[in-house]
Short mmCIF file of C-alpha atoms in Angstrom, two decimals:
data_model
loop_
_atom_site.label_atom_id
_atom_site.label_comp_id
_atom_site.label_asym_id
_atom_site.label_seq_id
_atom_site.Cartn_x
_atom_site.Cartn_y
_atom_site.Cartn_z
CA UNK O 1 0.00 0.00 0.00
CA UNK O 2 1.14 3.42 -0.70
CA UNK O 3 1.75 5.76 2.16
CA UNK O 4 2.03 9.38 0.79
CA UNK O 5 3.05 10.62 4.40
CA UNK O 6 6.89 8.88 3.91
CA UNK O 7 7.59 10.71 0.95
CA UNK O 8 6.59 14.20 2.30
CA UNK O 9 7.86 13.42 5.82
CA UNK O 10 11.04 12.68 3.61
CA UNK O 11 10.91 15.60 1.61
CA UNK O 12 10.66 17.50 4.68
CA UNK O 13 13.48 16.25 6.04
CA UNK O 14 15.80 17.27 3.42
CA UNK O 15 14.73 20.82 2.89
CA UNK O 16 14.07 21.95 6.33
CA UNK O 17 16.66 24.75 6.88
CA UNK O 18 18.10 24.93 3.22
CA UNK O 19 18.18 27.98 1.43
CA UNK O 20 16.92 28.26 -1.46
CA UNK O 21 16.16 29.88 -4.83
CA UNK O 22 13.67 30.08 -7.12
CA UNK O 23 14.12 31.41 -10.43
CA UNK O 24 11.23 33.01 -12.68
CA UNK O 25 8.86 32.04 -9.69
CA UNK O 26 5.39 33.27 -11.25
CA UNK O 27 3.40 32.81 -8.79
CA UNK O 28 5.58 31.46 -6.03
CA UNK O 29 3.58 28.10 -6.02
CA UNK O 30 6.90 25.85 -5.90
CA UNK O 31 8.53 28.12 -3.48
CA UNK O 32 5.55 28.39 -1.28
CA UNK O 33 5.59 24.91 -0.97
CA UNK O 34 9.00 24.30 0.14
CA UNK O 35 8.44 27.22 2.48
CA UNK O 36 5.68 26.01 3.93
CA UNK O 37 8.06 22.36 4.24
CA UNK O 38 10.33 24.26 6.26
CA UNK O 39 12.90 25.89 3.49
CA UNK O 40 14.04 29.27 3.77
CA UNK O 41 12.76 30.60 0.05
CA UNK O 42 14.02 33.60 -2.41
CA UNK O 43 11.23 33.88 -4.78
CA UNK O 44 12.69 36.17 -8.16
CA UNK O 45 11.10 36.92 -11.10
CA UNK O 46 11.38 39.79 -13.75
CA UNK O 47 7.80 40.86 -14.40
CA UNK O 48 7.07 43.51 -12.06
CA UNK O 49 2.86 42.33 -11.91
CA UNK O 50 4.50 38.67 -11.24
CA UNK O 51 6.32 40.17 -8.51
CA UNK O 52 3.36 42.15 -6.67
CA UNK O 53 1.51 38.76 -7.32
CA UNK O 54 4.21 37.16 -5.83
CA UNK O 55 4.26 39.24 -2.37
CA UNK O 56 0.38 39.18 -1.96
CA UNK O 57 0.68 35.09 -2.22
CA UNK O 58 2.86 35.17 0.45
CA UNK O 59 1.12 37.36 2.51
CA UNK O 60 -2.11 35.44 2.05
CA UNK O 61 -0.26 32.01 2.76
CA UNK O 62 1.60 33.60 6.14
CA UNK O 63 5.19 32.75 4.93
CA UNK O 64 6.21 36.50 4.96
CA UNK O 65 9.13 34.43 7.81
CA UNK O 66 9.72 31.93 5.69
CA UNK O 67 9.85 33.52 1.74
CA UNK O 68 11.55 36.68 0.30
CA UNK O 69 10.89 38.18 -2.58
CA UNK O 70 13.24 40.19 -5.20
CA UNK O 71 12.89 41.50 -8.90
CA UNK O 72 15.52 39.43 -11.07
CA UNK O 73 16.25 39.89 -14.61
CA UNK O 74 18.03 36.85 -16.19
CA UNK O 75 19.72 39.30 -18.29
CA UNK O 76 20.65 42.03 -16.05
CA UNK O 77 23.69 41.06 -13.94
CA UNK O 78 22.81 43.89 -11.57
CA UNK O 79 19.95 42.44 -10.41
CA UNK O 80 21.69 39.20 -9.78
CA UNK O 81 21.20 38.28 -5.63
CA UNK O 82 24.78 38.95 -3.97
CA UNK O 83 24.11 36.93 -0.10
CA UNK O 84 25.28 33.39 0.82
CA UNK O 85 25.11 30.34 -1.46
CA UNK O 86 21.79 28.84 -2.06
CA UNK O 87 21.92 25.16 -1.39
CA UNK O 88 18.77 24.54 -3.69
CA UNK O 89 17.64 26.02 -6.99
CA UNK O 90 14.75 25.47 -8.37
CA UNK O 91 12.45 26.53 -11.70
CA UNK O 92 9.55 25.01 -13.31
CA UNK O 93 8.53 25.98 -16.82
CA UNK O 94 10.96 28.74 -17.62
CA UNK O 95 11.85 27.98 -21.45
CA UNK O 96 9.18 28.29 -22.89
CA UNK O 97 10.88 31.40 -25.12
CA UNK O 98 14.48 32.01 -26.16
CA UNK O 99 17.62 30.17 -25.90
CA UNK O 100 17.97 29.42 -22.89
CA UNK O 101 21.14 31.75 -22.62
CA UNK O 102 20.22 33.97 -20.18
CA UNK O 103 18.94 31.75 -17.64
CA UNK O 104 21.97 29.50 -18.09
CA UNK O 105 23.56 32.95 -16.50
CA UNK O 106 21.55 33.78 -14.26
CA UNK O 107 21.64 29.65 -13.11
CA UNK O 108 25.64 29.59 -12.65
CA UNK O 109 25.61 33.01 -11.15
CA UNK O 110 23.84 31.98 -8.14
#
């Protein structure tokens, strides 16, 4: 029989504490989830209405202790996050236009 509760206590066990990143969040869903698992989350993306979408999600899940939130242009080295090592990255559905090239930088940058 399958017991879905080993897999998330699992899960659980590996992110609790870990910092990590996610880039060209959206809507924050995968980083709200591993907040609310116990990671400590940088949501980034580059669309400023993705970003205020972002923060409200956050607010309305009560992770504001658990998730940041920061503007991050792939292409813009500026913007690029200058703190500690993230021990996790994570995207979902990011190439959907381009080459990849410019999340490729923003990946080893961080």
């Amino acid at each position: 029989a399958w017991n879905e509760t080993v897999p998330q206590q699992e899960l659980m066990a590996k992110i609790r504490g870990k910092k990590v990143l996610e880039l060209g969040a959206g809507t924050g869903v995968v980083g709200l989830t591993l907040g609310r698992l116990g990671a400590e989350v940088t949501l980034t993306d580059n669309e400023p209405e993705l970003v205020e979408l972002m923060k409200t999600n956050v607010q309305a899940n009560s992770l504001s202790g658990a998730v940041a939130i920061q503007h991050l242009d792939w292409g813009d080295a500026a913007t690029f996050l200058i703190e500690p090592p993230f021990d996790v990255i994570v995207a979902a559905d990011v190439l959907y236009e381009g080459d990849g090239l410019h999340f490729a930088q923003a990946l080893r940058a961080h």
